[in-house]
Short mmCIF file of C-alpha atoms in Angstrom, two decimals:
data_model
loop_
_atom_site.label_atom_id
_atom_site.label_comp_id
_atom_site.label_asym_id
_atom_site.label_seq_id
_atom_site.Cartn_x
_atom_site.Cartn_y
_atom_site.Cartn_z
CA UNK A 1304 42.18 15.59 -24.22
CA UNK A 1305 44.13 17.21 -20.92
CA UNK A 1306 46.63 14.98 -20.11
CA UNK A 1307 46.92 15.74 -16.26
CA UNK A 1308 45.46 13.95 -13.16
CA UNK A 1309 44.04 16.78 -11.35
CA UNK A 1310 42.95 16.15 -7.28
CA UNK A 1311 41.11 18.33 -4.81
CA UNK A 1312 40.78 16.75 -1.37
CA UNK A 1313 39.63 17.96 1.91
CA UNK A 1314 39.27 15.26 5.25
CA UNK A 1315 38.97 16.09 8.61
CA UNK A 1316 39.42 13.47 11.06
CA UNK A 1317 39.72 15.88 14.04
CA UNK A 1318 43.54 15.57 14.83
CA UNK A 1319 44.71 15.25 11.33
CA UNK A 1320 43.04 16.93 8.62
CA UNK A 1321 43.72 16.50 4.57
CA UNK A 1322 43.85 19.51 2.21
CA UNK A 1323 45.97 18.85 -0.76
CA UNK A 1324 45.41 20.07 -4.20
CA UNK A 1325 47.55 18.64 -7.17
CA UNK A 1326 48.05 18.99 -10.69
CA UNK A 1327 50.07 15.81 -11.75
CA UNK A 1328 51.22 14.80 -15.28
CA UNK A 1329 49.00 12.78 -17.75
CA UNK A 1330 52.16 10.06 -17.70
CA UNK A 1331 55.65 9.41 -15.90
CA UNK A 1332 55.94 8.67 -12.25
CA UNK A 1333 55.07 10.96 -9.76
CA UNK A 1334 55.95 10.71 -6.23
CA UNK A 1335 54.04 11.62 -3.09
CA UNK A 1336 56.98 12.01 -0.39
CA UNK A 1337 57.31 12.78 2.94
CA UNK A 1338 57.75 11.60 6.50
CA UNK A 1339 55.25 9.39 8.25
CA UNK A 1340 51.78 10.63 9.16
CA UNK A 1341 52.47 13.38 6.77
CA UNK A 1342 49.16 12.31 4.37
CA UNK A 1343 50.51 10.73 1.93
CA UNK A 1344 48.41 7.22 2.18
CA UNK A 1345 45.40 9.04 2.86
CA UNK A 1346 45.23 10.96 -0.02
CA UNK A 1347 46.06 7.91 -2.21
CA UNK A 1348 43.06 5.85 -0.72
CA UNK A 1349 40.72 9.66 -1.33
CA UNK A 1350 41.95 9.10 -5.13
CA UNK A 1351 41.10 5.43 -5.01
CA UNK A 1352 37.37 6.39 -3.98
CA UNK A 1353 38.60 4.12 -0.77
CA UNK A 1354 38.03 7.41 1.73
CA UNK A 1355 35.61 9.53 0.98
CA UNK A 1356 36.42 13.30 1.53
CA UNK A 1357 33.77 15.71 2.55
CA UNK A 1358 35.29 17.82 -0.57
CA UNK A 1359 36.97 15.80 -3.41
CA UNK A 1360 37.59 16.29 -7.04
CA UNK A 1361 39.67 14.04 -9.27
CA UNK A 1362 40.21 13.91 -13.12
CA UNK A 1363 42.26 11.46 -14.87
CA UNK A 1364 43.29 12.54 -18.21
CA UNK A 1365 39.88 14.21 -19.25
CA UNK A 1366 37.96 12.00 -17.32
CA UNK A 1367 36.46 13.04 -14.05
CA UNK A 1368 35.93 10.85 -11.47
CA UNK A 1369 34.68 12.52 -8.43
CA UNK A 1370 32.96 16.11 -8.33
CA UNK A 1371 31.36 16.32 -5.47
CA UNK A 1372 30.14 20.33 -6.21
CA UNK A 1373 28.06 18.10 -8.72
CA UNK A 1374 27.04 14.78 -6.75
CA UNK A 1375 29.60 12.98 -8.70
CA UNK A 1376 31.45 9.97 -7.10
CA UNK A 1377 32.29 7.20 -8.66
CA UNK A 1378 32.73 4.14 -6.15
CA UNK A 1379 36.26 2.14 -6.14
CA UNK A 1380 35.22 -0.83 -8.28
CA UNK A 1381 34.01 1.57 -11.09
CA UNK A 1382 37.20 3.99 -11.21
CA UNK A 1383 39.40 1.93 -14.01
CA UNK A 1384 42.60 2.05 -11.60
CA UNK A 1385 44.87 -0.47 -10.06
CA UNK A 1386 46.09 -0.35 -6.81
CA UNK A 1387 49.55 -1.57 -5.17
CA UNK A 1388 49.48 -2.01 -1.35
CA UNK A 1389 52.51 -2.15 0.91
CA UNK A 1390 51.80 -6.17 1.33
CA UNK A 1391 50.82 -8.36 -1.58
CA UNK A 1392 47.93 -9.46 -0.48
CA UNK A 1393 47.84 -12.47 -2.64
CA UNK A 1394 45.44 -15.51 -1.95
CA UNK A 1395 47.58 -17.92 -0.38
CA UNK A 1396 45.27 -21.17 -2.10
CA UNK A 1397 46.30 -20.01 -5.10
CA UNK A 1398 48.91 -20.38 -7.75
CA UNK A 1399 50.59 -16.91 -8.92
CA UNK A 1400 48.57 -17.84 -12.35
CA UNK A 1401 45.29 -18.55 -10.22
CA UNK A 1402 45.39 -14.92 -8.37
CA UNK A 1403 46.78 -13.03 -11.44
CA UNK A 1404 42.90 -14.54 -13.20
CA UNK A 1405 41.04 -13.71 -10.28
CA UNK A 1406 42.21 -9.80 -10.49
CA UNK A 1407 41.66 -10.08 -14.36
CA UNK A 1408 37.51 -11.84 -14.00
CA UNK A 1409 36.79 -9.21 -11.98
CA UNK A 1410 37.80 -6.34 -14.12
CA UNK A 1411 38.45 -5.40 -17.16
CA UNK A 1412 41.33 -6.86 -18.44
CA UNK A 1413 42.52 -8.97 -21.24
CA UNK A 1414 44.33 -12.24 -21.46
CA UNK A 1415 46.90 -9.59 -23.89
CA UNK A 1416 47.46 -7.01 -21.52
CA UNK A 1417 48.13 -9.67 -18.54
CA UNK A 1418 50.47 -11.95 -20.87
CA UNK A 1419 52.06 -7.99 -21.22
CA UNK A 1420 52.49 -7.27 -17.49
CA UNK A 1421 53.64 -10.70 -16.56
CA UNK A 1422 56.61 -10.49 -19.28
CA UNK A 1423 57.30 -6.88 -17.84
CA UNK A 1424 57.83 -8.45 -14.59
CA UNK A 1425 59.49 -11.49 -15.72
CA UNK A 1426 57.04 -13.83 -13.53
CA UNK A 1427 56.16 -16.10 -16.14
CA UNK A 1428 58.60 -19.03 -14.49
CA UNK A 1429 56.36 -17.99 -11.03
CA UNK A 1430 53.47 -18.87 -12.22
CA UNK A 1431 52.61 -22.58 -10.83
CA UNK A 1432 54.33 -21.68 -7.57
CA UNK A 1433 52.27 -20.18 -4.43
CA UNK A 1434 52.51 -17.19 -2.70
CA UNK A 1435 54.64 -18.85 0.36
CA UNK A 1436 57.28 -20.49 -2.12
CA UNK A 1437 57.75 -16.90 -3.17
CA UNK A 1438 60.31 -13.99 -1.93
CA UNK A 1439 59.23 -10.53 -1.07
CA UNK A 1440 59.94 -8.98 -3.88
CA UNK A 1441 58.31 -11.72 -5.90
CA UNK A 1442 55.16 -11.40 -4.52
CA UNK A 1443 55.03 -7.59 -5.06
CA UNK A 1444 55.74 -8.11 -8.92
CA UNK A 1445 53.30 -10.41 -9.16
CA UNK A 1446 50.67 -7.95 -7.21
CA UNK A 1447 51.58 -5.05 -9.48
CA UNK A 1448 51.37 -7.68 -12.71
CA UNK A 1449 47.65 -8.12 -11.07
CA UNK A 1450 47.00 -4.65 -10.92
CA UNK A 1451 48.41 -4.18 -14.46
CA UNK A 1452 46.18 -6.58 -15.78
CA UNK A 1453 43.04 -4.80 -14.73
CA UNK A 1454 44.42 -2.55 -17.90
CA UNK A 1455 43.86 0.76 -15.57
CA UNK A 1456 44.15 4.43 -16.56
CA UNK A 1457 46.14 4.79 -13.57
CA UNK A 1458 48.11 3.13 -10.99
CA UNK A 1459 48.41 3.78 -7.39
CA UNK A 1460 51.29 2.43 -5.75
CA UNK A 1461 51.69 2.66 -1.69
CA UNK A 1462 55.01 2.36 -0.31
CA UNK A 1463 55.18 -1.07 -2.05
CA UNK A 1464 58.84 -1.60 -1.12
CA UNK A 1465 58.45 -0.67 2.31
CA UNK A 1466 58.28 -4.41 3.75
CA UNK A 1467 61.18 -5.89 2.13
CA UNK A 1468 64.77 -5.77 3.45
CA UNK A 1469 67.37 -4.09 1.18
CA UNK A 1470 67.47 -6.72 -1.05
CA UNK A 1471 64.32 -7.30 -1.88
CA UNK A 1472 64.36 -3.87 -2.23
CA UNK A 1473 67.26 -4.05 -4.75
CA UNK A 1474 65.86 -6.73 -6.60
CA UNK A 1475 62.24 -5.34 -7.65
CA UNK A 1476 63.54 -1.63 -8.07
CA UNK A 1477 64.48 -2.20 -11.71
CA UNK A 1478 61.11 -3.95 -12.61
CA UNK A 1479 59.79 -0.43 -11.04
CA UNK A 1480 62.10 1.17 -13.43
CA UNK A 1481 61.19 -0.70 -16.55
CA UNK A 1482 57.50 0.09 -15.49
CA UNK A 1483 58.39 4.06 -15.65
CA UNK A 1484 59.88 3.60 -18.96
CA UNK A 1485 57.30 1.14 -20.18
CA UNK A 1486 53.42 2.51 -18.97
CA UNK A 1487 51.95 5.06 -21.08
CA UNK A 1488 49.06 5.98 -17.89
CA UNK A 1489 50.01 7.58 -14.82
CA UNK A 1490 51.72 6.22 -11.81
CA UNK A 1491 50.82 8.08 -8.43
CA UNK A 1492 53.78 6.62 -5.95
CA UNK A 1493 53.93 6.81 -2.23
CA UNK A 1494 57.11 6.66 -0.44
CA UNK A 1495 59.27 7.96 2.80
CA UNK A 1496 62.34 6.55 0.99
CA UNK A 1497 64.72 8.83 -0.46
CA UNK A 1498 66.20 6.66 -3.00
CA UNK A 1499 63.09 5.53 -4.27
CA UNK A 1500 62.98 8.91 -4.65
CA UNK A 1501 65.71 9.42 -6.81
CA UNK A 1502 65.39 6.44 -9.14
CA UNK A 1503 61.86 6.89 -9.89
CA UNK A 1504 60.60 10.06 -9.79
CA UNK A 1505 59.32 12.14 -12.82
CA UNK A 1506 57.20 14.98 -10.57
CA UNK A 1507 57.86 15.30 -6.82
CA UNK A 1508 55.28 16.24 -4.55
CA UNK A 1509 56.57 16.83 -1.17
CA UNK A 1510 53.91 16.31 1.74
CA UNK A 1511 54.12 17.64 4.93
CA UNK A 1512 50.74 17.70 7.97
CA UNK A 1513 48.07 16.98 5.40
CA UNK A 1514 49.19 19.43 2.85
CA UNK A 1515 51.00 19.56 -0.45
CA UNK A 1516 53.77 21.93 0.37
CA UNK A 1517 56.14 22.06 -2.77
CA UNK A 1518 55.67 20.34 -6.24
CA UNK A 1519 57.19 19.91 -9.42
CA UNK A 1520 59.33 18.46 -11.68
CA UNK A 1521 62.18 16.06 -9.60
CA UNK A 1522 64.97 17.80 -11.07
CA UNK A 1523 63.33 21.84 -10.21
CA UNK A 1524 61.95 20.68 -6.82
CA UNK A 1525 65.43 19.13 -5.49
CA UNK A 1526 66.70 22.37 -6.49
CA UNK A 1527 64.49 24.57 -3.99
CA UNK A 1528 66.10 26.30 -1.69
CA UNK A 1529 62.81 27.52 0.34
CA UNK A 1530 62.90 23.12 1.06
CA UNK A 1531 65.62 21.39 0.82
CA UNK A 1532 65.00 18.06 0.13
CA UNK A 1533 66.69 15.37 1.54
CA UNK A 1534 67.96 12.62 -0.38
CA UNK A 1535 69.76 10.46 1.72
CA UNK A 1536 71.73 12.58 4.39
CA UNK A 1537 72.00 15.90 2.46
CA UNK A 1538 70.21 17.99 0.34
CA UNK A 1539 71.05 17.35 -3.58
CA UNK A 1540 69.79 16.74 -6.99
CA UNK A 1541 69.54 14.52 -9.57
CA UNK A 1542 70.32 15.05 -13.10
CA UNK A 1543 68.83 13.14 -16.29
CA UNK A 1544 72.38 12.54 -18.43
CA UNK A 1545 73.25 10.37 -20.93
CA UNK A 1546 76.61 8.92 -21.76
CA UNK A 1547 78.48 10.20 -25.08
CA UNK A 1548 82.34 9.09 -24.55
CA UNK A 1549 84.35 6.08 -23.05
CA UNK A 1550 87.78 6.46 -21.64
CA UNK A 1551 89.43 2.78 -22.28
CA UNK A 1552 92.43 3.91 -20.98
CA UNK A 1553 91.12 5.29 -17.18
CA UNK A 1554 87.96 3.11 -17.37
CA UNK A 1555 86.13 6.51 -17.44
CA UNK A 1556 82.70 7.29 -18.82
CA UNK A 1557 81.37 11.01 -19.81
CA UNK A 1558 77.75 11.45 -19.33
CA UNK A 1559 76.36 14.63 -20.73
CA UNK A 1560 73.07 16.65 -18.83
CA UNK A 1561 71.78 19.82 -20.08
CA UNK A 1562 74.00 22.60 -19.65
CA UNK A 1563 77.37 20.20 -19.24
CA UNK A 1564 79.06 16.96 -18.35
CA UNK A 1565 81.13 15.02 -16.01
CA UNK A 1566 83.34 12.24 -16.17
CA UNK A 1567 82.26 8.92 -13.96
CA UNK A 1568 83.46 5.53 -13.33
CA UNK A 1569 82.34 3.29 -16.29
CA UNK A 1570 80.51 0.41 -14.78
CA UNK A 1571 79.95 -1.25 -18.26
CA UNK A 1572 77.84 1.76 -19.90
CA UNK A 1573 76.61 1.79 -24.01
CA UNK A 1574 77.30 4.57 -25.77
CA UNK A 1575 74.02 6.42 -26.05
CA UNK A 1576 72.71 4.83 -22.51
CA UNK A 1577 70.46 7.14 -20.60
CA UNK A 1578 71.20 7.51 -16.58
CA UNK A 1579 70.16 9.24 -13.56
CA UNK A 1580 73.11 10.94 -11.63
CA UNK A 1581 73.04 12.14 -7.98
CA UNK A 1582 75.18 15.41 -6.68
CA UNK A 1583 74.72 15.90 -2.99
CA UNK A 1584 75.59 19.71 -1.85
CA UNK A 1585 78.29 18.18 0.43
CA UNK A 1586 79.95 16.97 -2.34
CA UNK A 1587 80.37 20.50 -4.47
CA UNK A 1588 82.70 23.32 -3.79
CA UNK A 1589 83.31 26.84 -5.41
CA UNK A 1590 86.14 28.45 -6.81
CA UNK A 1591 86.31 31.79 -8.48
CA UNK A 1592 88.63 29.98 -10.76
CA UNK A 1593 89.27 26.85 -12.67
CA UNK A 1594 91.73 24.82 -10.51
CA UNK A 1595 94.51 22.66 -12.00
CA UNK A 1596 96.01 21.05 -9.27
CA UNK A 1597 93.53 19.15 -8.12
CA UNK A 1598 92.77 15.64 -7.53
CA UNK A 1599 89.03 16.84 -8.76
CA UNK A 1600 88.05 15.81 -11.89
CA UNK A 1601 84.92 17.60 -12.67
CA UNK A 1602 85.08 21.43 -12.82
CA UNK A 1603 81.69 23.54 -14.00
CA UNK A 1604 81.48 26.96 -15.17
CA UNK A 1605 78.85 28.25 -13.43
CA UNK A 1606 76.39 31.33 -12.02
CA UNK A 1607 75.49 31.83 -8.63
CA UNK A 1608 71.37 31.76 -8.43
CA UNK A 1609 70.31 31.90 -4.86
CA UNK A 1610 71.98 31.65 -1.55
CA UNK A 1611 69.46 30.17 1.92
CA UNK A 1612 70.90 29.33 5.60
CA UNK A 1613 71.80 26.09 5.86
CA UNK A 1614 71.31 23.90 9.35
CA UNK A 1615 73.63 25.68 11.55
CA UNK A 1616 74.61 29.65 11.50
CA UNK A 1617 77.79 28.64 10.03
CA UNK A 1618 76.57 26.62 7.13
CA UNK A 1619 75.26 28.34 3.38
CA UNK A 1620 73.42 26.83 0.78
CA UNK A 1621 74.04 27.72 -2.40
CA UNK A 1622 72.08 27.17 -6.05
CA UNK A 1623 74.35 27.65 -8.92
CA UNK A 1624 72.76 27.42 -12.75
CA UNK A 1625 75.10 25.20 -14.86
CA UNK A 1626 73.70 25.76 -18.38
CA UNK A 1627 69.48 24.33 -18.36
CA UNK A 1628 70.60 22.57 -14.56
CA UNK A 1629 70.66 23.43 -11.29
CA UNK A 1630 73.11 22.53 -8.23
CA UNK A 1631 73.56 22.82 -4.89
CA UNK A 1632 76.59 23.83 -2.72
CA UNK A 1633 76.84 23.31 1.27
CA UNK A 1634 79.24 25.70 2.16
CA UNK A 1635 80.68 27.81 5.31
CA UNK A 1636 78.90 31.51 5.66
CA UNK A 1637 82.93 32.38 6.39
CA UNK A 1638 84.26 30.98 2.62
CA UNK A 1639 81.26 33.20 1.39
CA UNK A 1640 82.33 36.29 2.95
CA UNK A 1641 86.35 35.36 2.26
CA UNK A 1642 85.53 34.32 -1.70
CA UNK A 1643 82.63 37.71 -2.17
CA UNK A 1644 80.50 35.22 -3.31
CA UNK A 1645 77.38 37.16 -4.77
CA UNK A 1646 73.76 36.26 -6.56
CA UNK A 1647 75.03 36.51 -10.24
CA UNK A 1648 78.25 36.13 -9.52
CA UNK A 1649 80.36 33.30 -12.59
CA UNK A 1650 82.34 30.90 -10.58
CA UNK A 1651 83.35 27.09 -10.39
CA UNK A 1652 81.87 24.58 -9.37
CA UNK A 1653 83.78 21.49 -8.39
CA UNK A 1654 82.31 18.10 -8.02
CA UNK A 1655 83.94 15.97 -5.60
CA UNK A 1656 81.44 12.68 -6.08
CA UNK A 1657 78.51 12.41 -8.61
CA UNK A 1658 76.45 8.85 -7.97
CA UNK A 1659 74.95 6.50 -10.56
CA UNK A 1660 71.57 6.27 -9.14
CA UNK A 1661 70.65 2.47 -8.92
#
């Protein structure tokens, strides 16, 4: 079986007009992103069956859902997917237990795979209460628990943190992590945050007037320099590690990516514990050689890649290849000209912060 959601969709609504083609992964998280207006929501409802696009093809591992070449379109209610909106959306008459069997009589679901989501989401002590005695982010675990118990082959999820405060926010994001490491189908996730972003994201799709202009694997696509993507303030990227060494003495961790490692702050890490970090290009500088004397304590033999103009005439972007992983460097178009920096050029790269992503 192809493991891939595959989506062909063409709208016209005069002023704004959809034409995005993707090639997702069969599994993993991957995130629609870009600025308001950009499409994102629109294609989500075409792949929900909830718009229907002059021209549309989707296929969800194998199984195609819309072909309209071949008069194929299969209506919302029959497409086995669950869908997260920006509000919950919950009945407000009814218990979290009465609205979580009212999503699960009118699909097809199981008392096993609901029992399932609601321990995932740890809403089992929520479940006599109604939706007004709940927070924010409790009512958006218990709408994805009810989308979850529809047992889908894939889950859309739009902007579902974008009504909550920072934190709410803060509070559901791990639930959203333990459903990336958790789900075996597809999650298609729509968001304008960057740090949603970063903590989530498997494959990136950047959007951009209707169109699908860059795509990806997170780590490759923050890496561009054609688009810099910005997480946060400034352009960066964020690098799957995993920690392999404790320093008691400096409360120090080492986390190890491919190609290298740096040393962090320990915030209470396990051997063996896999972590997301995040290296903005304002926060690495290159030397042509290792420096001693320096309060920095990270320091990466590296290759020079790729160089791009940055925001202003005097500001260079840089992509250097440490080992299997890529980073970016902001730096002044004098220090390249003063250092010869050159495209395949070994030099040093010096990270000043690298963030825990959480």
């Amino acid at each position: 079986m192809i493991q891939a959601v595959t989506a062909q969709f063409q709208l016209d609504y005069g002023a704004f007009t959809l034409d995005a083609e993707l090639n997702l992964p069969g599994s993993g998280v991957s995130v629609l992103f870009g600025h308001s207006g950009s499409g994102k929501t629109t294609l989500l409802r075409c792949m929900a069956g909830l718009q229907r696009a002059a021209q549309g093809y989707l296929a969800v591992n194998g199984e195609v859902w819309q072909d309209n070449e071949h008069r194929l379109f299969l209506p919302p209610h029959q497409r086995p997917l669950g869908y997260v909106f920006q509000e919950a959306n919950l009945f407000p008459h009814l218990t979290v237990q009465g609205n979580l069997h009212y999503g699960l009589k009118r699909a097809k679901g199981s008392q096993v795979i609901l029992d399932q989501a609601i321990a995932l989401l740890s809403i089992g002590h929520l479940l006599t209460r109604k939706p007004e005695r709940l927070s924010g982010g409790e009512r958006q675990r218990v709408a994805i628990a009810r989308a979850l118990a529809t047992n889908p082959k894939l889950l859309l999820m739009d902007e579902p943190l974008a009504a909550l405060d920072w934190a709410r926010k803060q509070e559901i994001l791990p639930f959203l992590e333990k459903l990336h490491s958790s789900l075996a189908i597809p999650i298609v996730y729509v968001t304008h945050a960057a740090d949603e972003v970063a903590r989530l994201a498997d494959y990136l799709v950047v959007m951009a007037q209707g169109r699908a202009i860059a795509s990806g694997s997170l780590q490759e696509t923050l890496a561009r320099l054609d688009l810099p993507v910005q997480i946060g303030r400034e352009a960066g990227v964020v690098l799957q590690a995993a920690i392999v060494e404790k320093d008691q003495q400096w409360q120090l961790a080492r986390a190890e990516f491919p190609g290298g490692a740096l040393w962090l702050r320990d915030d209470g890490f396990a051997l063996g514990q896999a972590i997301r970090l995040r290296i903005l290009a304002q926060d690495v500088s290159l030397a042509l050689t290792p420096t001693q004397d320096s309060s920095i304590l990270n320091s990466l033999f590296c290759t020079i890649e790729a160089f791009a103009n940055g925001e202003h005439p005097a500001i260079k972007l840089a992509r250097v290849a440490v080992g299997e992983s890529r980073l970016l460097c902001r730096l002044t178009h004098r220090s390249v000209q003063q250092l010869g920096l050159a495209v395949g050029q070994s030099v040093w790269a010096q990270i000043k912060s690298a963030a825990l992503v959480k």
